[in-house]
Short mmCIF file of C-alpha atoms in Angstrom, two decimals:
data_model
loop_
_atom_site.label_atom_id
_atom_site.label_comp_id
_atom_site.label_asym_id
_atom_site.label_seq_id
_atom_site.Cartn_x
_atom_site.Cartn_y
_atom_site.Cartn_z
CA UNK A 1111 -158.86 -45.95 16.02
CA UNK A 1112 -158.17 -42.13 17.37
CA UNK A 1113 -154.73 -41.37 17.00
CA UNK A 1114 -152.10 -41.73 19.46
CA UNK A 1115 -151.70 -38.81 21.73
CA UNK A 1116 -148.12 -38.25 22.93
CA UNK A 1117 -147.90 -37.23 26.54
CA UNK A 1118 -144.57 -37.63 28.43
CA UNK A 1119 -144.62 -37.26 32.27
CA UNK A 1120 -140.65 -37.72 32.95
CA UNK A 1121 -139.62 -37.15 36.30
CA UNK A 1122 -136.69 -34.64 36.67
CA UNK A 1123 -134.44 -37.34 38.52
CA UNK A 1124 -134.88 -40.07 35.54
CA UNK A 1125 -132.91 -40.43 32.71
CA UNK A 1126 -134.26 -40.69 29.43
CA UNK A 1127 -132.19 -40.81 26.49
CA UNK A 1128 -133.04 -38.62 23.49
CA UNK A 1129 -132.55 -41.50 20.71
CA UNK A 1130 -135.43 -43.38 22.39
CA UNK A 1131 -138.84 -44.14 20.92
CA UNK A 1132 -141.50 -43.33 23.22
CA UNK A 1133 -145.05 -43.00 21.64
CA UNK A 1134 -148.67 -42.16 23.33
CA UNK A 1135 -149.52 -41.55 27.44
CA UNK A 1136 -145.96 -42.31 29.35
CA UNK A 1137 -145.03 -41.45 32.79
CA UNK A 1138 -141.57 -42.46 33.70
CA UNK A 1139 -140.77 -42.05 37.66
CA UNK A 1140 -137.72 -41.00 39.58
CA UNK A 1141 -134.26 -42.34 39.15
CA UNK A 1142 -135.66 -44.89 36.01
CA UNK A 1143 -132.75 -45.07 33.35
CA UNK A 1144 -133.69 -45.35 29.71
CA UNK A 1145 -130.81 -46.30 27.23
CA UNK A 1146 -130.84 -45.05 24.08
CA UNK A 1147 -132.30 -47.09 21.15
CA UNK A 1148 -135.51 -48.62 23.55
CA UNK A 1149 -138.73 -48.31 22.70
CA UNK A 1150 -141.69 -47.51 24.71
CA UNK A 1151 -145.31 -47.68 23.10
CA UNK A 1152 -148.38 -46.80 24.45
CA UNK A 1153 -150.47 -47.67 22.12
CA UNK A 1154 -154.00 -48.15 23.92
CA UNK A 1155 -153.97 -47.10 27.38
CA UNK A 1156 -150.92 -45.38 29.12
CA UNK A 1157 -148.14 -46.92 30.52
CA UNK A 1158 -146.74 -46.03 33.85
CA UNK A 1159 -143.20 -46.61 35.04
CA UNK A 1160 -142.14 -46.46 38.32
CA UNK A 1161 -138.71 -45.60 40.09
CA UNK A 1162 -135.15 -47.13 39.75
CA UNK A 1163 -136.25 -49.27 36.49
CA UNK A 1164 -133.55 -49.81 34.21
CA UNK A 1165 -134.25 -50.24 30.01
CA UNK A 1166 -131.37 -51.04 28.39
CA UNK A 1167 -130.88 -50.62 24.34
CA UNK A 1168 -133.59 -52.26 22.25
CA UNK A 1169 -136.20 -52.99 24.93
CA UNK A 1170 -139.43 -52.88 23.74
CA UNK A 1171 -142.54 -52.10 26.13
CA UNK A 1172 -145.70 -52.15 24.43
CA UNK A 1173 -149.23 -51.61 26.13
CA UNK A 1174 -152.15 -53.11 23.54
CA UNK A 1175 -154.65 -52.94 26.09
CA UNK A 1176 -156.72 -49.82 26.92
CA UNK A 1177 -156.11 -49.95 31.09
CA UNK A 1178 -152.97 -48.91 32.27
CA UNK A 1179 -150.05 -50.67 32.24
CA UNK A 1180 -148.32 -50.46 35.70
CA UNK A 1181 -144.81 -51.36 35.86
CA UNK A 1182 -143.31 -51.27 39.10
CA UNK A 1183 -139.68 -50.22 41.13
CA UNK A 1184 -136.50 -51.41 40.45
CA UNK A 1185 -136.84 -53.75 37.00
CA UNK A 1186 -134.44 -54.31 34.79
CA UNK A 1187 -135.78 -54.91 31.15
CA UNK A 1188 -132.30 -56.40 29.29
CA UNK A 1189 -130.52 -55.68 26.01
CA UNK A 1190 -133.56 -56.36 23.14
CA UNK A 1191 -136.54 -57.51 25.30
CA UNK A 1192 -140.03 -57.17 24.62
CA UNK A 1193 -142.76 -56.63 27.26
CA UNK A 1194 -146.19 -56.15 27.05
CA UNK A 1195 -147.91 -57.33 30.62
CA UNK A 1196 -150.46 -55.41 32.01
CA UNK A 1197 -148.95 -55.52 35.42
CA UNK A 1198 -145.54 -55.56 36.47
CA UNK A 1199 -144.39 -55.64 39.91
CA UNK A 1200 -141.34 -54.87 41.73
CA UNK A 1201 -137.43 -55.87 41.16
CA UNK A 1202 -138.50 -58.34 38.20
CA UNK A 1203 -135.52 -58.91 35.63
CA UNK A 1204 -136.62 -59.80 31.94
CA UNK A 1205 -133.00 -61.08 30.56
CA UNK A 1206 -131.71 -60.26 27.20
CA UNK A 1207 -134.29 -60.84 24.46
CA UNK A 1208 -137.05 -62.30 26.34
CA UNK A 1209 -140.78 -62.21 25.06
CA UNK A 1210 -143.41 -61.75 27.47
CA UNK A 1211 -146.74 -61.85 26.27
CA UNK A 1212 -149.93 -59.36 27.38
CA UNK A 1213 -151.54 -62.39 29.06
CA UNK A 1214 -149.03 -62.72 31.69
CA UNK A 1215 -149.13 -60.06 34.33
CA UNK A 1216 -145.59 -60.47 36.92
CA UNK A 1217 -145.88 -59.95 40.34
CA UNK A 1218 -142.36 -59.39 42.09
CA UNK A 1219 -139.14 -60.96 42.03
CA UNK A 1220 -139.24 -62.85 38.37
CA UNK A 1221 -137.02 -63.44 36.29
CA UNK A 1222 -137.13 -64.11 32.80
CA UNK A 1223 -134.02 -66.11 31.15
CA UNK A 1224 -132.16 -64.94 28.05
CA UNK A 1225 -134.43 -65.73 24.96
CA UNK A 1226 -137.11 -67.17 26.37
CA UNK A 1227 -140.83 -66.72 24.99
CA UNK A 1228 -143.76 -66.58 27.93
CA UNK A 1229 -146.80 -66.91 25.67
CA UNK A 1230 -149.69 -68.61 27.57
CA UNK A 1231 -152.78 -68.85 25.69
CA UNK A 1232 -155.16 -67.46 28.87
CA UNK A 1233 -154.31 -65.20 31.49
CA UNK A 1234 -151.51 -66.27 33.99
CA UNK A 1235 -150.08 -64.22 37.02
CA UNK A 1236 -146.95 -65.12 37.63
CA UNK A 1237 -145.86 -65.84 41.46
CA UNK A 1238 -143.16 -64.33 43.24
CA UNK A 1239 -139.68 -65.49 42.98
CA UNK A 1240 -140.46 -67.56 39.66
CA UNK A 1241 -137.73 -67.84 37.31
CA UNK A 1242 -138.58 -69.20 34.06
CA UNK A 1243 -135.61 -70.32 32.29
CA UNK A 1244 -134.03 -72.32 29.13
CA UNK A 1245 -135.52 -73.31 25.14
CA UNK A 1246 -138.43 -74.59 26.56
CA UNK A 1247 -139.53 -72.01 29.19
CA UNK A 1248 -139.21 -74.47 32.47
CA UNK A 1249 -140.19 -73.05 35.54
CA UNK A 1250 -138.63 -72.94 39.13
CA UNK A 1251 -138.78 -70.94 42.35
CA UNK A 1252 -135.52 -69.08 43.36
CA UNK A 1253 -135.03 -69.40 47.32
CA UNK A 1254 -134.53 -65.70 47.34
CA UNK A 1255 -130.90 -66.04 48.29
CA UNK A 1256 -128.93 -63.24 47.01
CA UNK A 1257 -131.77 -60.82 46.79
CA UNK A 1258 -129.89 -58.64 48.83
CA UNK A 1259 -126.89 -58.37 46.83
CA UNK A 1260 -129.07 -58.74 43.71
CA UNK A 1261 -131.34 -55.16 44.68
CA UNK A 1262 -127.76 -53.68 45.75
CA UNK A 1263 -126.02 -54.35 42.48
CA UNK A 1264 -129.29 -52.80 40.44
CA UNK A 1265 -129.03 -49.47 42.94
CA UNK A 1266 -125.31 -49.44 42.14
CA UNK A 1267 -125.73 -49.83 38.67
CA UNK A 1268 -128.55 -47.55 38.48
CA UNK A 1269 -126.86 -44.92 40.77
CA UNK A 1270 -123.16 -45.07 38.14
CA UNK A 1271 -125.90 -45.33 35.24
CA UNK A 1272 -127.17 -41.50 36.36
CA UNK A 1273 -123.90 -40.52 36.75
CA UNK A 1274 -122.32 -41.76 33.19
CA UNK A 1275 -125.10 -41.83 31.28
CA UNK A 1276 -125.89 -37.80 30.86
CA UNK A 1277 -121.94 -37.07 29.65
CA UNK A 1278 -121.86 -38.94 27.10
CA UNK A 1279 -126.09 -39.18 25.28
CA UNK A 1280 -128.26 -36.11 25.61
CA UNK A 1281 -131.35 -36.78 27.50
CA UNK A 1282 -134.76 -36.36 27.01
CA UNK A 1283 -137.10 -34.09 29.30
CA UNK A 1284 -141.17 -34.40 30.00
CA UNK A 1285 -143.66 -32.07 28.63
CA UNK A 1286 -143.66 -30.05 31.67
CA UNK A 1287 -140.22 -28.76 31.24
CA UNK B 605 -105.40 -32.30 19.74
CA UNK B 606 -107.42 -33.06 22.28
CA UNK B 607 -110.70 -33.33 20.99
CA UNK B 608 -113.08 -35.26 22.39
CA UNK B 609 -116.01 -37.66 20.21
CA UNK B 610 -113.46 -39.00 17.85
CA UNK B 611 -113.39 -42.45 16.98
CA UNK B 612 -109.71 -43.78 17.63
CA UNK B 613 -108.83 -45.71 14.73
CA UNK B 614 -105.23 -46.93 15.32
CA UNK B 615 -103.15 -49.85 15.73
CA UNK B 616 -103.12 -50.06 19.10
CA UNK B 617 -102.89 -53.37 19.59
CA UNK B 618 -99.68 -55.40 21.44
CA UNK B 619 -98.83 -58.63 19.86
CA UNK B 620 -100.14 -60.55 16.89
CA UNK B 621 -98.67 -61.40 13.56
CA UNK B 622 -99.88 -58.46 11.35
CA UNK B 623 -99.20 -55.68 14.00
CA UNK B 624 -97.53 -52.43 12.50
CA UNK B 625 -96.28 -50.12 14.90
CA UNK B 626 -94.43 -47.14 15.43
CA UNK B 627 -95.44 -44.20 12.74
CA UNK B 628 -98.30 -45.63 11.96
CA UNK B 629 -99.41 -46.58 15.50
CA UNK B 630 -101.35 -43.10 15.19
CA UNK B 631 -104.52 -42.68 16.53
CA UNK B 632 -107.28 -41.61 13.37
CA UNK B 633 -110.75 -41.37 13.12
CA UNK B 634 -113.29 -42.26 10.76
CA UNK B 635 -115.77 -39.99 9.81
CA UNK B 636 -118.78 -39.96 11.54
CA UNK B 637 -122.36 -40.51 11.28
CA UNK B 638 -124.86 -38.35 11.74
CA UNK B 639 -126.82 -40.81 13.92
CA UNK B 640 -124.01 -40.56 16.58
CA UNK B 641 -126.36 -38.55 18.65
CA UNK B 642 -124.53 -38.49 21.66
CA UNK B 643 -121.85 -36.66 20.85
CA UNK B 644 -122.96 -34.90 17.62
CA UNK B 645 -122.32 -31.82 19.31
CA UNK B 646 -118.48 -31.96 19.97
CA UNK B 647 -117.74 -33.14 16.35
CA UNK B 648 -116.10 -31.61 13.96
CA UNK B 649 -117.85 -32.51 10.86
CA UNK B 650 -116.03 -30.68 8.08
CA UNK B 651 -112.68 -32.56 9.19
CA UNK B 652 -114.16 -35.30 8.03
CA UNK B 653 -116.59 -35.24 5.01
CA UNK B 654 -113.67 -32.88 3.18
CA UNK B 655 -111.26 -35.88 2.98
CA UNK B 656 -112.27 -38.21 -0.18
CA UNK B 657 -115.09 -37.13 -1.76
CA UNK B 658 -115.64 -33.95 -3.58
CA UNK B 659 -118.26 -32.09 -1.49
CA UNK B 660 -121.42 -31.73 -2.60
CA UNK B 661 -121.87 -34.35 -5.04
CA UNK B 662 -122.60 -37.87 -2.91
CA UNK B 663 -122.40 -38.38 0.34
CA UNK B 664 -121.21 -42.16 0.65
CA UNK B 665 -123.70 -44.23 2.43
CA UNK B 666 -120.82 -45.40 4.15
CA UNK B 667 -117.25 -44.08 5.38
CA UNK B 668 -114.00 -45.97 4.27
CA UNK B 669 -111.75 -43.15 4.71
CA UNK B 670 -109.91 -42.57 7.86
CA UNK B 671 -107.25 -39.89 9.05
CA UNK B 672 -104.29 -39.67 10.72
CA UNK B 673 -104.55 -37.47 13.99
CA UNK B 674 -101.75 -35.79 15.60
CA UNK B 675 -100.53 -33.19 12.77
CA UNK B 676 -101.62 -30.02 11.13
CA UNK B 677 -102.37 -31.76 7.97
CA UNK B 678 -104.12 -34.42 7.79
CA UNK B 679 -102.77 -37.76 5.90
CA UNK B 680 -104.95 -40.47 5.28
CA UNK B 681 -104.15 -43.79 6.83
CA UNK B 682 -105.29 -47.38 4.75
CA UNK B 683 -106.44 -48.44 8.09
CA UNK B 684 -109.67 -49.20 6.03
CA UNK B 685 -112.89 -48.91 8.06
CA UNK B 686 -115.74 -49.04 7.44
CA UNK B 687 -118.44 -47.71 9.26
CA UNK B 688 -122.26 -47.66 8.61
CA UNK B 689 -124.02 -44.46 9.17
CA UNK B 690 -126.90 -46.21 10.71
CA UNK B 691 -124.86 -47.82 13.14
CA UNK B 692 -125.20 -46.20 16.59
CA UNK B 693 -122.19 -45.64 18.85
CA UNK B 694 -122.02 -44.23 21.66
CA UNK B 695 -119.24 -42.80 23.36
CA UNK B 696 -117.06 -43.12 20.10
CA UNK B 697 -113.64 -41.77 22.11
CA UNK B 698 -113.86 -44.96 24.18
CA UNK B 699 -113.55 -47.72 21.13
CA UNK B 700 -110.57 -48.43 19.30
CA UNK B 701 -110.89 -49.78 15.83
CA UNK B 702 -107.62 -51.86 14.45
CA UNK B 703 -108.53 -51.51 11.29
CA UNK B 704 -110.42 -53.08 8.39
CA UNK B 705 -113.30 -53.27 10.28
CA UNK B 706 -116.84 -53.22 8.95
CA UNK B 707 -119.27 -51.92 11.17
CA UNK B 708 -122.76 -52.84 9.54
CA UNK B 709 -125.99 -50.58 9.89
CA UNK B 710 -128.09 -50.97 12.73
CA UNK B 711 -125.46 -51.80 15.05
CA UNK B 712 -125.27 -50.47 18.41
CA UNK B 713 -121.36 -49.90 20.32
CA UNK B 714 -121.73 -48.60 23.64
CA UNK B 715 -118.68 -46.74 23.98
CA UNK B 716 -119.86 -44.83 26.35
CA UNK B 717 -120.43 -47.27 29.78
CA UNK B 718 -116.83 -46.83 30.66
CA UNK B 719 -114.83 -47.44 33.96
CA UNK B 720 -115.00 -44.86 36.37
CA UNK B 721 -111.92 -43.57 37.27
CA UNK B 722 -109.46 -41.20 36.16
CA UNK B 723 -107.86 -41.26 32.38
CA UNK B 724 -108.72 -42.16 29.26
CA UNK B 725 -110.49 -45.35 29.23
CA UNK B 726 -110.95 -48.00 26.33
CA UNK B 727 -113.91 -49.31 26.73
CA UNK B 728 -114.07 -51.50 23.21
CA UNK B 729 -110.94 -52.48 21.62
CA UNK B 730 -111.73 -54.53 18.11
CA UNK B 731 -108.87 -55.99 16.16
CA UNK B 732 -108.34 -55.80 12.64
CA UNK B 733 -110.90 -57.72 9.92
CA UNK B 734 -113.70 -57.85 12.14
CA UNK B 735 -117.19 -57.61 10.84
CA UNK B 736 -120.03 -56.35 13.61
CA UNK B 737 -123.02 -57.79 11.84
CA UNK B 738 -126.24 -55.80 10.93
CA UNK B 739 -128.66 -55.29 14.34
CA UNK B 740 -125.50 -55.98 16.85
CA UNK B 741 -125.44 -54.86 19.99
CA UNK B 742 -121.88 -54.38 22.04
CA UNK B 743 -121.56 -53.52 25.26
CA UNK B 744 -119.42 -53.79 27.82
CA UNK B 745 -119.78 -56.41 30.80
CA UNK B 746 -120.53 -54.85 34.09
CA UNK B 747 -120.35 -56.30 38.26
CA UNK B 748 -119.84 -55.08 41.42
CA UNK B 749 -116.19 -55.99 42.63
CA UNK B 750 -115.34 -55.16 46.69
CA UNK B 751 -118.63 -52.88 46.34
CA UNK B 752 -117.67 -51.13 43.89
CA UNK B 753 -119.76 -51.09 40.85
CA UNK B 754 -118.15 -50.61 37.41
CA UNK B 755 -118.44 -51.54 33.66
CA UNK B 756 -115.06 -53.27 32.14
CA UNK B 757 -113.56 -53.27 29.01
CA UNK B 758 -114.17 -55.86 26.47
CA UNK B 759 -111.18 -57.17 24.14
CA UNK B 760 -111.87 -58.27 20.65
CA UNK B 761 -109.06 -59.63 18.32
CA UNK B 762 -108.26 -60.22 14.44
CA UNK B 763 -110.49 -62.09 12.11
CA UNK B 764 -113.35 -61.72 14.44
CA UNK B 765 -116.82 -61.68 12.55
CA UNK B 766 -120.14 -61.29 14.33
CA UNK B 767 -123.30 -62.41 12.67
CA UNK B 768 -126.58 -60.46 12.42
CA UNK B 769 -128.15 -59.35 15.21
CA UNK B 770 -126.29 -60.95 18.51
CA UNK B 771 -125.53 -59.66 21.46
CA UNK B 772 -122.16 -59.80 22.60
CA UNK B 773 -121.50 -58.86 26.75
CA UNK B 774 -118.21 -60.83 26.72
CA UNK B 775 -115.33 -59.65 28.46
CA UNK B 776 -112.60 -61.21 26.03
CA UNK B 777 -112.96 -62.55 22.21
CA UNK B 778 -109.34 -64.14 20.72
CA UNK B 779 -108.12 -63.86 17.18
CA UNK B 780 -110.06 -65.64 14.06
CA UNK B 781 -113.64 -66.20 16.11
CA UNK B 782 -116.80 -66.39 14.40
CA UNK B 783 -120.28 -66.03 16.02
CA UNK B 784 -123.14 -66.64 14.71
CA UNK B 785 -126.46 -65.03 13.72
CA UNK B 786 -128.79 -64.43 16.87
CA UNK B 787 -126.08 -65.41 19.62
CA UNK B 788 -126.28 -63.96 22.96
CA UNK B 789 -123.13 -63.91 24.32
CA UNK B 790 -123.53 -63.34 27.92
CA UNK B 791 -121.55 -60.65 30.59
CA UNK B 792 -117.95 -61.92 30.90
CA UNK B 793 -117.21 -65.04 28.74
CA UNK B 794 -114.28 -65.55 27.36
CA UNK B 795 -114.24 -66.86 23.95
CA UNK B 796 -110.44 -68.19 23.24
CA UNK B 797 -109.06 -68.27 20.07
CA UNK B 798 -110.41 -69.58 16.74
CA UNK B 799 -113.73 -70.60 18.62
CA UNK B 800 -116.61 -70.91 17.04
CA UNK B 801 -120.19 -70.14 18.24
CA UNK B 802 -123.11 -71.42 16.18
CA UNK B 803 -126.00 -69.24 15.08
CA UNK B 804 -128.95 -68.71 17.85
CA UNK B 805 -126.42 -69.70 20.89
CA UNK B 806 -127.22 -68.58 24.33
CA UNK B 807 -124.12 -68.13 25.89
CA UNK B 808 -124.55 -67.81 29.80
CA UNK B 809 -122.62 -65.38 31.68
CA UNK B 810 -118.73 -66.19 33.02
CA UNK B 811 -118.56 -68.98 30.78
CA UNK B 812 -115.11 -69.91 29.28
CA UNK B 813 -115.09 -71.01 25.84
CA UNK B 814 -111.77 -72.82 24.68
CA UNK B 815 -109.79 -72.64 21.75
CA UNK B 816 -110.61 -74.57 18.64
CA UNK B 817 -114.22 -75.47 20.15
CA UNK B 818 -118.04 -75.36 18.32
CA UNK B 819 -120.38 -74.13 20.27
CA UNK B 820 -124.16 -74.60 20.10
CA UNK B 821 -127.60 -74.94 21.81
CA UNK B 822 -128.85 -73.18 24.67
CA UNK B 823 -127.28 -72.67 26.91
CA UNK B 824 -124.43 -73.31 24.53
CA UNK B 825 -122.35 -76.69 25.08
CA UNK B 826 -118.91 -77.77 23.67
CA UNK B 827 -120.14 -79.89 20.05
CA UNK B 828 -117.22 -80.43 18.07
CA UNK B 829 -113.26 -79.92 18.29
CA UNK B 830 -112.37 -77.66 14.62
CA UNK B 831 -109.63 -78.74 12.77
CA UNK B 832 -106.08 -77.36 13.45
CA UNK B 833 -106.25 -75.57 9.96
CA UNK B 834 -109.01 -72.88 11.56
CA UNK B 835 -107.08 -69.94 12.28
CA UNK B 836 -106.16 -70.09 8.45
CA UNK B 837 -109.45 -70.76 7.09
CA UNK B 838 -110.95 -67.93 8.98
CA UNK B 839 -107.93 -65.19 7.75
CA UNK B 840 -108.62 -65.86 4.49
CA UNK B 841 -112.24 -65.88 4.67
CA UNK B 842 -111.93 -62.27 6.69
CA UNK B 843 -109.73 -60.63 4.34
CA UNK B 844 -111.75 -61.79 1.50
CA UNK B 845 -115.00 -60.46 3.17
CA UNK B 846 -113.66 -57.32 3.79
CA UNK B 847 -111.84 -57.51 -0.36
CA UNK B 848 -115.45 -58.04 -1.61
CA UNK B 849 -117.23 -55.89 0.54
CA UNK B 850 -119.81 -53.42 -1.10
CA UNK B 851 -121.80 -51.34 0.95
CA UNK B 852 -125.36 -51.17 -0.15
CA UNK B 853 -125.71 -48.29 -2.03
CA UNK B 854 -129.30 -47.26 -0.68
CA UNK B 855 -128.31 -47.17 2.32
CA UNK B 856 -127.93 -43.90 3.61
#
């Protein structure tokens, strides 16, 4: 196996911790907030973040497979989850220490409860608005209700995390700078 | 003495049997680990590290000593914590230690996701005898409230241990609590006094838990009244955690 070539494509308007692991081919897009303490790993193909994602402490995003791993706008990836779909779409939530395996690719909308393990044995794509939930991973479809106030909390949050975040950790730049 | 990136260690706490005020209400610091990335740069290191060990020998693995702020020399202040140098914490002018504390290695204080607004703003308040288990991760709760987004201070009393690696988002923890290993406490419980959460709960947000109440399951559920003699069992047990406590000493 060739060794892992670091290449970090941070866009100037994200904010990227400095005590964060990244490792291999990353591009991070505009306005995504890193905390300190996650860890991003590329250890195949690249991985490619998009804008207004939030990564809170002890995340873990890993990309086994040698495609890219697309993740979309607006996620929030909670306090010690670990992530390793292919695909992730847009405004997705994986809740505090949630395991989701590399067979399940998200489309937009999910949610993934606090602790729960998403581990299907063959390739799954998850439909919008699922929310898997509880011990034993049960499944529903959220109405969509809320999703309003839901995407305006994440801006808010994501707009006081750019503010607050850069007085108080020093932040990580891309290569380019 | 205004500097900024110390870690208040004070009595600052209102109420509660074992409160000393007045002189020694003073506001110290411990010294400070090198992993602190966030604010290495305002510290003033040789404050601290010239206080009780002779320098250059051995650099403890972990810092007990703690200093009284406020005049030109500095007096050390039994307020007792200890504080791992692999725990990170951020923001370390926002959190208020009451002393006795143990703050174990791997542990992650976010200090730093304060209210907006003018001031000086506590963002974690811990009482004294609390242990923040190895692989913890505090932070404060956050909402929107009238449209306003902010984080919000979380309260922790006495006698409050935390087991290994949970994940505590409450907004309020009483006196003599214990929490388990694994818990996930979610964004604005309030855990009332001498509660008790069993290892690998999932607490879900705004939930309430009261006084004197086991905890278990996911998402947790009431299991079990605990006898009236709680808040005594759990005192002693504290104290005598933080008596026998020995800091591994490979741990740097």
């Amino acid at each position: 196996m060739p060794p892992i070539r670091d290449k970090f494509t941070i866009h100037s308007k994200a904010v990227v911790c400095q005590d964060v692991e990244l490792k291999g081919d990353i591009t991070i897009g505009a306005g995504t907030i890193v905390h300190p303490k996650a860890t991003i790993f590329a250890i195949a193909g690249p991985i490619v973040i998009g804008s207004g994602c939030i990564i809170e402490e002890g995340a873990i995003i890993v990309n086994r497979r040698k495609e890219v791993m697309r993740i979309g706008d607006d996620n929030l990836f909670e306090i010690g989850c670990r992530v390793e779909c292919p695909t992730i779409g847009n405004c997705n939530t994986v809740c505090t220490r949630a395991r989701v395996h590399h067979t399940v690719r998200m489309s937009s909308y999910c949610v993934i409860g606090a602790g729960v393990l998403v581990v299907p044995t063959e390739d799954e794509m998850l439909d919008e608005y699922t929310v898997i939930y509880g011990p034993a991973g049960e499944r529903r479809r959220w109405s969509g209700r809320g999703k309003v106030q839901e995407m305006d909390l994440r801006r808010k949050h994501g707009d006081y995390l750019r503010d607050m975040l850069p007085k108080f950790n020093r932040l990580r730049r891309g290569d380019g700078t | 003495m205004g500097r900024q990136a110390t870690l208040m260690v004070g009595i600052a706490r209102d109420g509660g049997g074992e409160q000393r005020r007045g002189a020694e209400r003073a506001q110290s610091r411990v010294a400070w680990s090198a992993r602190c990335a966030s604010s290495r740069l305002n510290l003033d290191l040789d404050l601290d590290l010239d206080l009780d060990l002779d320098p250059g020998s051995f650099t403890p693995p972990w810092t007990s000593q703690s200093t009284i702020r406020g005049q030109s020399t500095l007096r050390r202040l039994d307020t007792g914590n200890k504080v791992s140098r692999r725990a990170t914490i951020s923001g370390p002018q926002n959190i208020i230690l009451g002393g006795k504390t143990i703050i174990s290695s791997g542990a992650i204080i976010r200090g730093d996701l304060r209210r907006t607004g003018p001031g000086h703003a506590v963002v974690i308040s811990l009482g004294r005898y609390c242990l923040i288990g190895e692989g913890c991760v505090m932070r404060p709760p956050y909402k929107t409230y009238r449209g306003n987004f902010n984080y919000y201070p979380m309260k922790i009393g006495d006698h409050v241990h935390i087991g290994a690696n949970s994940i505590v988002e409450a907004a309020t923890i009483g006196n003599h609590v214990e929490i388990g290993k694994n818990c996930i406490i979610g964004k604005f419980t309030i855990i009332k006094d001498c509660a008790k959460i069993a290892d690998n709960t999932v607490i879900p947000p705004n939930t309430v838990v009261p006084a004197l109440a086991l905890f278990a399951g996911s998402p947790g559920r009431f299991i079990e009244d605990l006898p009236e003699s709680t808040p005594e069992m759990v005192e002693a047990q504290t104290k005598q955690y933080y008596t026998r406590f020995q800091p591994l000493p490979t741990e740097r």
